[in-house]
Amino acid sequence: MSIGNSPEDERPFEDVSEEARPSIGRALRQARLDAGLTVDDVTNATRVRIAIVQAIEADNFAPCGGDVYARGHIRTLAKAVHLDPAPLLAQYDASHGGRPAPTPAAPLFEAERIRPERRGPNWTAAMVAAIVAVIGFVGFTAFKGDDGGKSAVAEGGSTPTSDKTASTPKTDKPKDPKPQPSDSAIAAVPQDKVTVQVSAADGRSWVAAKDHNGRLLFDGLLKQGDSKTFQDSEKINLVLGDAGAIDLYVNGKKIEDDWQPGAVERLTYTKGDPQAG
């Protein structure tokens, strides 16, 4: 019987340092290979383009377009290869200056996401409204003056139409202005089709759209202010790279979902949508 360390105690300590941990790209690539998936398989499952998948597996996050997009792609790819995204996101944040704030990290989008209530008064709109009001008042006054003269002539001549002429001021009142269209008032849509309008209202976002046969209708980047409309006889499949930057209208109605900046959303809409709202 010997006294001392057992063979298990003589094994070298496992290196758990940061250097021994695989990079984000290597971890995603190894998980993909372990799952028996190709890059094409991952692209078809996630709608993340092949070039971006290959760049991320090489630890090159520049093609993602910013930290918010990079985190969204990492989360999406990790789930596709059955990998917990939380450690990878923590590793990315640690090497890129911490987790981005809820507002967009890139200064390019700061001004774009400021809500209208923070802006100063819109003096141009106020001046236009004042001019329209003055023109309307002058026109209405002139109209009343002309009508009053006609009524006086009719009364003096005692013509049979004097009663009708005198009663016209009671009926000829200025019509109420038409109400402004609501947010959901877009162009009329056919009832036998599904119509989806995607607008990049609060920033830019990558968007992909397919019809019910899987045919690609659009795959590209919408800049702020850009808008795309898609139609199909049965359904539209959408992938939004940054759903928080998108305003979405389905069959003439606005979809009021609280999507977060940088969130990747996969959506499908049919002729009966939205079911409520």
mmCIF file of C-alpha atoms in Angstrom:
data_model
loop_
_atom_site.group_PDB
_atom_site.id
_atom_site.type_symbol
_atom_site.label_atom_id
_atom_site.label_comp_id
_atom_site.label_asym_id
_atom_site.label_seq_id
_atom_site.Cartn_x
_atom_site.Cartn_y
_atom_site.Cartn_z
ATOM 1 C CA MET A 1 0.000 0.000 0.000
ATOM 2 C CA SER A 2 1.509 3.274 -1.093
ATOM 3 C CA ILE A 3 0.839 6.634 0.382
ATOM 4 C CA GLY A 4 0.731 9.657 -1.878
ATOM 5 C CA ASN A 5 -1.203 11.214 -4.673
ATOM 6 C CA SER A 6 -3.453 9.003 -6.766
ATOM 7 C CA PRO A 7 -3.028 8.945 -10.582
ATOM 8 C CA GLU A 8 -6.018 11.241 -10.836
ATOM 9 C CA ASP A 9 -4.223 13.791 -8.677
ATOM 10 C CA GLU A 10 -1.172 13.672 -10.937
ATOM 11 C CA ARG A 11 -3.099 14.727 -14.041
ATOM 12 C CA PRO A 12 -2.197 18.258 -15.200
ATOM 13 C CA PHE A 13 -4.636 20.942 -14.318
ATOM 14 C CA GLU A 14 -7.078 21.727 -17.106
ATOM 15 C CA ASP A 15 -6.379 25.103 -18.650
ATOM 16 C CA VAL A 16 -9.562 27.146 -18.245
ATOM 17 C CA SER A 17 -7.970 30.451 -19.147
ATOM 18 C CA GLU A 18 -9.368 32.750 -21.797
ATOM 19 C CA GLU A 19 -6.676 31.560 -24.217
ATOM 20 C CA ALA A 20 -7.907 27.954 -23.984
ATOM 21 C CA ARG A 21 -11.509 28.845 -24.804
ATOM 22 C CA PRO A 22 -12.303 28.587 -28.525
ATOM 23 C CA SER A 23 -13.233 31.747 -30.354
ATOM 24 C CA ILE A 24 -16.861 32.482 -31.252
ATOM 25 C CA GLY A 25 -16.327 31.580 -34.896
ATOM 26 C CA ARG A 26 -14.518 28.312 -34.107
ATOM 27 C CA ALA A 27 -17.207 27.334 -31.585
ATOM 28 C CA LEU A 28 -19.989 27.932 -34.111
ATOM 29 C CA ARG A 29 -18.136 26.093 -36.872
ATOM 30 C CA GLN A 30 -17.355 23.091 -34.661
ATOM 31 C CA ALA A 31 -20.982 22.915 -33.478
ATOM 32 C CA ARG A 32 -22.141 23.027 -37.087
ATOM 33 C CA LEU A 33 -19.812 20.183 -38.064
ATOM 34 C CA ASP A 34 -20.859 18.163 -35.002
ATOM 35 C CA ALA A 35 -24.478 18.605 -36.088
ATOM 36 C CA GLY A 36 -23.634 17.389 -39.599
ATOM 37 C CA LEU A 37 -24.686 20.658 -41.229
ATOM 38 C CA THR A 38 -23.148 22.532 -44.143
ATOM 39 C CA VAL A 39 -22.974 26.308 -44.503
ATOM 40 C CA ASP A 40 -25.802 26.049 -47.043
ATOM 41 C CA ASP A 41 -27.908 24.154 -44.494
ATOM 42 C CA VAL A 42 -27.399 26.886 -41.909
ATOM 43 C CA THR A 43 -28.170 29.618 -44.464
ATOM 44 C CA ASN A 44 -31.416 27.926 -45.521
ATOM 45 C CA ALA A 45 -32.475 27.480 -41.893
ATOM 46 C CA THR A 46 -31.608 30.997 -40.702
ATOM 47 C CA ARG A 47 -31.805 33.147 -43.868
ATOM 48 C CA VAL A 48 -28.369 34.530 -42.900
ATOM 49 C CA ARG A 49 -26.375 34.893 -46.107
ATOM 50 C CA ILE A 50 -23.545 32.456 -46.835
ATOM 51 C CA ALA A 51 -20.923 35.229 -46.907
ATOM 52 C CA ILE A 52 -21.924 36.397 -43.421
ATOM 53 C CA VAL A 53 -21.955 32.835 -42.009
ATOM 54 C CA GLN A 54 -18.459 32.199 -43.380
ATOM 55 C CA ALA A 55 -17.188 35.553 -42.089
ATOM 56 C CA ILE A 56 -18.531 34.930 -38.558
ATOM 57 C CA GLU A 57 -16.991 31.426 -38.482
ATOM 58 C CA ALA A 58 -13.693 33.154 -39.340
ATOM 59 C CA ASP A 59 -14.268 35.621 -36.431
ATOM 60 C CA ASN A 60 -14.770 38.475 -38.889
ATOM 61 C CA PHE A 61 -17.827 40.458 -37.744
ATOM 62 C CA ALA A 62 -17.348 43.480 -40.020
ATOM 63 C CA PRO A 63 -19.841 42.254 -42.691
ATOM 64 C CA CYS A 64 -22.569 42.179 -40.016
ATOM 65 C CA GLY A 65 -22.835 45.973 -40.105
ATOM 66 C CA GLY A 66 -22.442 46.723 -36.384
ATOM 67 C CA ASP A 67 -22.591 45.203 -32.907
ATOM 68 C CA VAL A 68 -26.401 44.991 -32.828
ATOM 69 C CA TYR A 69 -26.511 42.999 -36.077
ATOM 70 C CA ALA A 70 -23.505 40.885 -35.061
ATOM 71 C CA ARG A 71 -25.169 39.870 -31.774
ATOM 72 C CA GLY A 72 -28.370 39.009 -33.618
ATOM 73 C CA HIS A 73 -26.509 36.823 -36.134
ATOM 74 C CA ILE A 74 -24.531 35.067 -33.377
ATOM 75 C CA ARG A 75 -27.758 34.265 -31.510
ATOM 76 C CA THR A 76 -29.440 32.992 -34.672
ATOM 77 C CA LEU A 77 -26.525 30.814 -35.809
ATOM 78 C CA ALA A 78 -26.007 29.356 -32.314
ATOM 79 C CA LYS A 79 -29.632 28.229 -32.121
ATOM 80 C CA ALA A 80 -29.404 26.708 -35.602
ATOM 81 C CA VAL A 81 -26.452 24.495 -34.593
ATOM 82 C CA HIS A 82 -27.971 23.614 -31.186
ATOM 83 C CA LEU A 83 -25.550 25.788 -29.194
ATOM 84 C CA ASP A 84 -26.395 27.988 -26.191
ATOM 85 C CA PRO A 85 -25.989 31.568 -27.467
ATOM 86 C CA ALA A 86 -25.563 33.176 -24.020
ATOM 87 C CA PRO A 87 -21.841 32.314 -23.499
ATOM 88 C CA LEU A 88 -21.023 33.346 -27.069
ATOM 89 C CA LEU A 89 -22.788 36.697 -26.640
ATOM 90 C CA ALA A 90 -20.983 37.282 -23.344
ATOM 91 C CA GLN A 91 -17.691 36.457 -25.050
ATOM 92 C CA TYR A 92 -18.509 38.864 -27.894
ATOM 93 C CA ASP A 93 -19.458 41.658 -25.466
ATOM 94 C CA ALA A 94 -16.258 41.143 -23.481
ATOM 95 C CA SER A 95 -14.110 41.557 -26.582
ATOM 96 C CA HIS A 96 -16.115 44.432 -28.098
ATOM 97 C CA GLY A 97 -16.513 46.857 -25.234
ATOM 98 C CA GLY A 98 -19.525 45.413 -23.430
ATOM 99 C CA ARG A 99 -23.137 44.850 -24.337
ATOM 100 C CA PRO A 100 -24.637 47.690 -26.409
ATOM 101 C CA ALA A 101 -27.276 49.909 -24.820
ATOM 102 C CA PRO A 102 -30.933 49.405 -25.831
ATOM 103 C CA THR A 103 -30.550 52.340 -28.224
ATOM 104 C CA PRO A 104 -28.462 51.654 -31.356
ATOM 105 C CA ALA A 105 -24.739 51.587 -30.654
ATOM 106 C CA ALA A 106 -23.680 53.062 -33.990
ATOM 107 C CA PRO A 107 -23.670 56.884 -33.961
ATOM 108 C CA LEU A 108 -25.063 56.721 -37.501
ATOM 109 C CA PHE A 109 -28.476 55.768 -36.120
ATOM 110 C CA GLU A 110 -28.671 58.022 -33.060
ATOM 111 C CA ALA A 111 -30.282 60.909 -34.886
ATOM 112 C CA GLU A 112 -32.576 58.565 -36.795
ATOM 113 C CA ARG A 113 -34.104 57.080 -33.650
ATOM 114 C CA ILE A 114 -34.944 60.348 -31.912
ATOM 115 C CA ARG A 115 -38.702 60.430 -31.578
ATOM 116 C CA PRO A 116 -40.697 63.361 -32.927
ATOM 117 C CA GLU A 117 -41.552 64.686 -29.459
ATOM 118 C CA ARG A 118 -37.900 65.639 -28.887
ATOM 119 C CA ARG A 119 -37.735 67.843 -31.952
ATOM 120 C CA GLY A 120 -38.315 71.557 -31.908
ATOM 121 C CA PRO A 121 -41.505 73.161 -33.230
ATOM 122 C CA ASN A 122 -42.173 72.577 -36.919
ATOM 123 C CA TRP A 123 -42.405 76.206 -37.966
ATOM 124 C CA THR A 124 -42.826 75.347 -41.652
ATOM 125 C CA ALA A 125 -45.963 73.306 -40.962
ATOM 126 C CA ALA A 126 -47.294 76.038 -38.671
ATOM 127 C CA MET A 127 -46.805 78.703 -41.354
ATOM 128 C CA VAL A 128 -48.515 76.548 -43.997
ATOM 129 C CA ALA A 129 -51.453 75.943 -41.658
ATOM 130 C CA ALA A 130 -51.757 79.665 -40.917
ATOM 131 C CA ILE A 131 -51.704 80.578 -44.623
ATOM 132 C CA VAL A 132 -54.371 77.964 -45.401
ATOM 133 C CA ALA A 133 -56.535 79.306 -42.560
ATOM 134 C CA VAL A 134 -56.241 82.907 -43.800
ATOM 135 C CA ILE A 135 -57.062 81.926 -47.400
ATOM 136 C CA GLY A 136 -60.033 79.898 -46.215
ATOM 137 C CA PHE A 137 -61.328 82.764 -44.067
ATOM 138 C CA VAL A 138 -60.990 85.317 -46.893
ATOM 139 C CA GLY A 139 -62.691 82.992 -49.372
ATOM 140 C CA PHE A 140 -65.512 82.234 -46.953
ATOM 141 C CA THR A 141 -66.028 85.956 -46.220
ATOM 142 C CA ALA A 142 -66.152 86.795 -49.938
ATOM 143 C CA PHE A 143 -68.595 83.979 -50.539
ATOM 144 C CA LYS A 144 -70.883 85.235 -47.741
ATOM 145 C CA GLY A 145 -70.744 88.811 -49.122
ATOM 146 C CA ASP A 146 -71.723 87.749 -52.645
ATOM 147 C CA ASP A 147 -74.528 85.599 -51.331
ATOM 148 C CA GLY A 148 -75.899 88.433 -49.195
ATOM 149 C CA GLY A 149 -76.147 90.729 -52.264
ATOM 150 C CA LYS A 150 -78.090 88.144 -54.190
ATOM 151 C CA SER A 151 -80.503 87.699 -51.325
ATOM 152 C CA ALA A 152 -81.177 91.469 -51.133
ATOM 153 C CA VAL A 153 -81.956 91.688 -54.867
ATOM 154 C CA ALA A 154 -84.293 88.734 -54.627
ATOM 155 C CA GLU A 155 -86.206 90.245 -51.715
ATOM 156 C CA GLY A 156 -86.572 93.678 -53.438
ATOM 157 C CA GLY A 157 -87.917 92.147 -56.669
ATOM 158 C CA SER A 158 -90.405 89.946 -54.823
ATOM 159 C CA THR A 159 -89.701 87.105 -57.200
ATOM 160 C CA PRO A 160 -91.051 83.620 -56.483
ATOM 161 C CA THR A 161 -87.497 82.418 -55.810
ATOM 162 C CA SER A 162 -86.892 84.889 -53.003
ATOM 163 C CA ASP A 163 -87.643 82.326 -50.298
ATOM 164 C CA LYS A 164 -85.189 79.847 -51.770
ATOM 165 C CA THR A 165 -82.490 82.511 -52.152
ATOM 166 C CA ALA A 166 -82.954 83.722 -48.589
ATOM 167 C CA SER A 167 -82.644 80.214 -47.231
ATOM 168 C CA THR A 168 -79.340 79.441 -48.959
ATOM 169 C CA PRO A 169 -77.127 80.880 -46.160
ATOM 170 C CA LYS A 170 -78.608 78.217 -43.868
ATOM 171 C CA THR A 171 -77.458 75.376 -46.107
ATOM 172 C CA ASP A 172 -74.271 76.733 -47.733
ATOM 173 C CA LYS A 173 -71.977 76.213 -44.771
ATOM 174 C CA PRO A 174 -68.318 75.351 -45.184
ATOM 175 C CA LYS A 175 -67.782 71.631 -45.080
ATOM 176 C CA ASP A 176 -65.743 70.165 -42.283
ATOM 177 C CA PRO A 177 -62.237 69.269 -43.401
ATOM 178 C CA LYS A 178 -61.701 65.616 -44.101
ATOM 179 C CA PRO A 179 -59.885 63.783 -41.300
ATOM 180 C CA GLN A 180 -56.280 62.933 -41.896
ATOM 181 C CA PRO A 181 -55.709 59.282 -42.806
ATOM 182 C CA SER A 182 -54.616 57.048 -39.959
ATOM 183 C CA ASP A 183 -51.315 55.169 -39.871
ATOM 184 C CA SER A 184 -52.998 52.094 -41.321
ATOM 185 C CA ALA A 185 -54.525 53.951 -44.298
ATOM 186 C CA ILE A 186 -52.369 52.740 -47.209
ATOM 187 C CA ALA A 187 -53.357 51.974 -50.800
ATOM 188 C CA ALA A 188 -56.386 49.705 -51.211
ATOM 189 C CA VAL A 189 -55.390 46.077 -51.266
ATOM 190 C CA PRO A 190 -57.049 43.216 -53.193
ATOM 191 C CA GLN A 191 -59.231 40.966 -51.065
ATOM 192 C CA ASP A 192 -58.087 37.802 -52.846
ATOM 193 C CA LYS A 193 -54.386 38.361 -52.108
ATOM 194 C CA VAL A 194 -52.097 38.966 -49.153
ATOM 195 C CA THR A 195 -50.312 42.319 -49.310
ATOM 196 C CA VAL A 196 -47.339 43.133 -47.052
ATOM 197 C CA GLN A 197 -45.632 46.526 -46.909
ATOM 198 C CA VAL A 198 -42.246 46.812 -45.152
ATOM 199 C CA SER A 199 -40.925 50.306 -44.312
ATOM 200 C CA ALA A 200 -37.554 51.098 -42.706
ATOM 201 C CA ALA A 201 -38.901 53.907 -40.508
ATOM 202 C CA ASP A 202 -36.348 53.970 -37.665
ATOM 203 C CA GLY A 203 -33.113 52.888 -39.323
ATOM 204 C CA ARG A 204 -31.867 50.373 -41.850
ATOM 205 C CA SER A 205 -32.560 46.652 -41.862
ATOM 206 C CA TRP A 206 -31.846 43.609 -44.005
ATOM 207 C CA VAL A 207 -35.105 42.121 -45.345
ATOM 208 C CA ALA A 208 -35.912 38.895 -47.198
ATOM 209 C CA ALA A 209 -39.342 37.986 -48.622
ATOM 210 C CA LYS A 210 -40.632 34.812 -50.292
ATOM 211 C CA ASP A 211 -43.981 33.801 -51.798
ATOM 212 C CA HIS A 212 -45.937 30.634 -50.937
ATOM 213 C CA ASN A 213 -43.880 28.618 -53.468
ATOM 214 C CA GLY A 214 -40.618 29.618 -51.786
ATOM 215 C CA ARG A 215 -39.659 31.944 -54.632
ATOM 216 C CA LEU A 216 -37.454 34.796 -53.429
ATOM 217 C CA LEU A 217 -39.189 38.139 -53.941
ATOM 218 C CA PHE A 218 -36.532 40.351 -52.308
ATOM 219 C CA ASP A 219 -33.254 39.946 -50.433
ATOM 220 C CA GLY A 220 -31.415 43.115 -49.528
ATOM 221 C CA LEU A 221 -30.892 46.104 -47.239
ATOM 222 C CA LEU A 222 -33.580 48.738 -46.749
ATOM 223 C CA LYS A 223 -32.165 52.125 -45.792
ATOM 224 C CA GLN A 224 -34.117 54.501 -43.569
ATOM 225 C CA GLY A 225 -37.102 55.799 -45.501
ATOM 226 C CA ASP A 226 -37.099 52.898 -47.996
ATOM 227 C CA SER A 227 -40.237 50.815 -48.449
ATOM 228 C CA LYS A 228 -41.089 47.540 -50.212
ATOM 229 C CA THR A 229 -44.494 46.005 -50.962
ATOM 230 C CA PHE A 230 -45.018 42.275 -51.630
ATOM 231 C CA GLN A 231 -48.138 40.426 -52.839
ATOM 232 C CA ASP A 232 -49.039 36.758 -53.204
ATOM 233 C CA SER A 233 -52.207 34.751 -53.683
ATOM 234 C CA GLU A 234 -51.703 32.753 -50.460
ATOM 235 C CA LYS A 235 -48.926 33.906 -48.116
ATOM 236 C CA ILE A 236 -45.764 35.977 -47.690
ATOM 237 C CA ASN A 237 -42.782 34.724 -45.655
ATOM 238 C CA LEU A 238 -40.584 37.476 -44.161
ATOM 239 C CA VAL A 239 -37.227 37.650 -42.390
ATOM 240 C CA LEU A 240 -36.354 40.986 -40.717
ATOM 241 C CA GLY A 241 -32.702 41.482 -39.780
ATOM 242 C CA ASP A 242 -33.510 44.385 -37.418
ATOM 243 C CA ALA A 243 -37.230 44.224 -36.643
ATOM 244 C CA GLY A 244 -37.003 47.213 -34.291
ATOM 245 C CA ALA A 245 -36.328 49.501 -37.269
ATOM 246 C CA ILE A 246 -39.342 48.298 -39.296
ATOM 247 C CA ASP A 247 -42.944 49.499 -39.663
ATOM 248 C CA LEU A 248 -45.038 46.619 -41.027
ATOM 249 C CA TYR A 249 -48.442 46.811 -42.742
ATOM 250 C CA VAL A 250 -50.379 43.634 -43.568
ATOM 251 C CA ASN A 251 -53.472 43.836 -45.755
ATOM 252 C CA GLY A 252 -53.765 47.568 -45.050
ATOM 253 C CA LYS A 253 -53.366 47.320 -41.259
ATOM 254 C CA LYS A 254 -50.307 48.236 -39.214
ATOM 255 C CA ILE A 255 -48.785 45.443 -37.137
ATOM 256 C CA GLU A 256 -48.242 46.817 -33.613
ATOM 257 C CA ASP A 257 -45.530 44.483 -32.226
ATOM 258 C CA ASP A 258 -42.929 45.679 -29.737
ATOM 259 C CA TRP A 259 -39.853 44.409 -31.600
ATOM 260 C CA GLN A 260 -36.520 45.261 -30.037
ATOM 261 C CA PRO A 261 -33.627 46.882 -31.940
ATOM 262 C CA GLY A 262 -31.417 44.206 -33.480
ATOM 263 C CA ALA A 263 -34.035 41.440 -33.092
ATOM 264 C CA VAL A 264 -34.218 38.967 -36.006
ATOM 265 C CA GLU A 265 -37.852 38.061 -36.735
ATOM 266 C CA ARG A 266 -39.261 35.365 -39.054
ATOM 267 C CA LEU A 267 -42.899 36.040 -39.961
ATOM 268 C CA THR A 268 -45.610 34.550 -42.174
ATOM 269 C CA TYR A 269 -48.806 36.359 -43.212
ATOM 270 C CA THR A 270 -51.865 35.177 -45.177
ATOM 271 C CA LYS A 271 -54.970 36.803 -46.693
ATOM 272 C CA GLY A 272 -56.813 36.692 -43.346
ATOM 273 C CA ASP A 273 -54.125 38.504 -41.355
ATOM 274 C CA PRO A 274 -53.987 40.325 -39.086
ATOM 275 C CA GLN A 275 -56.624 38.371 -37.177
ATOM 276 C CA ALA A 276 -57.135 41.218 -34.712
ATOM 277 C CA GLY A 277 -56.345 44.899 -34.488
#
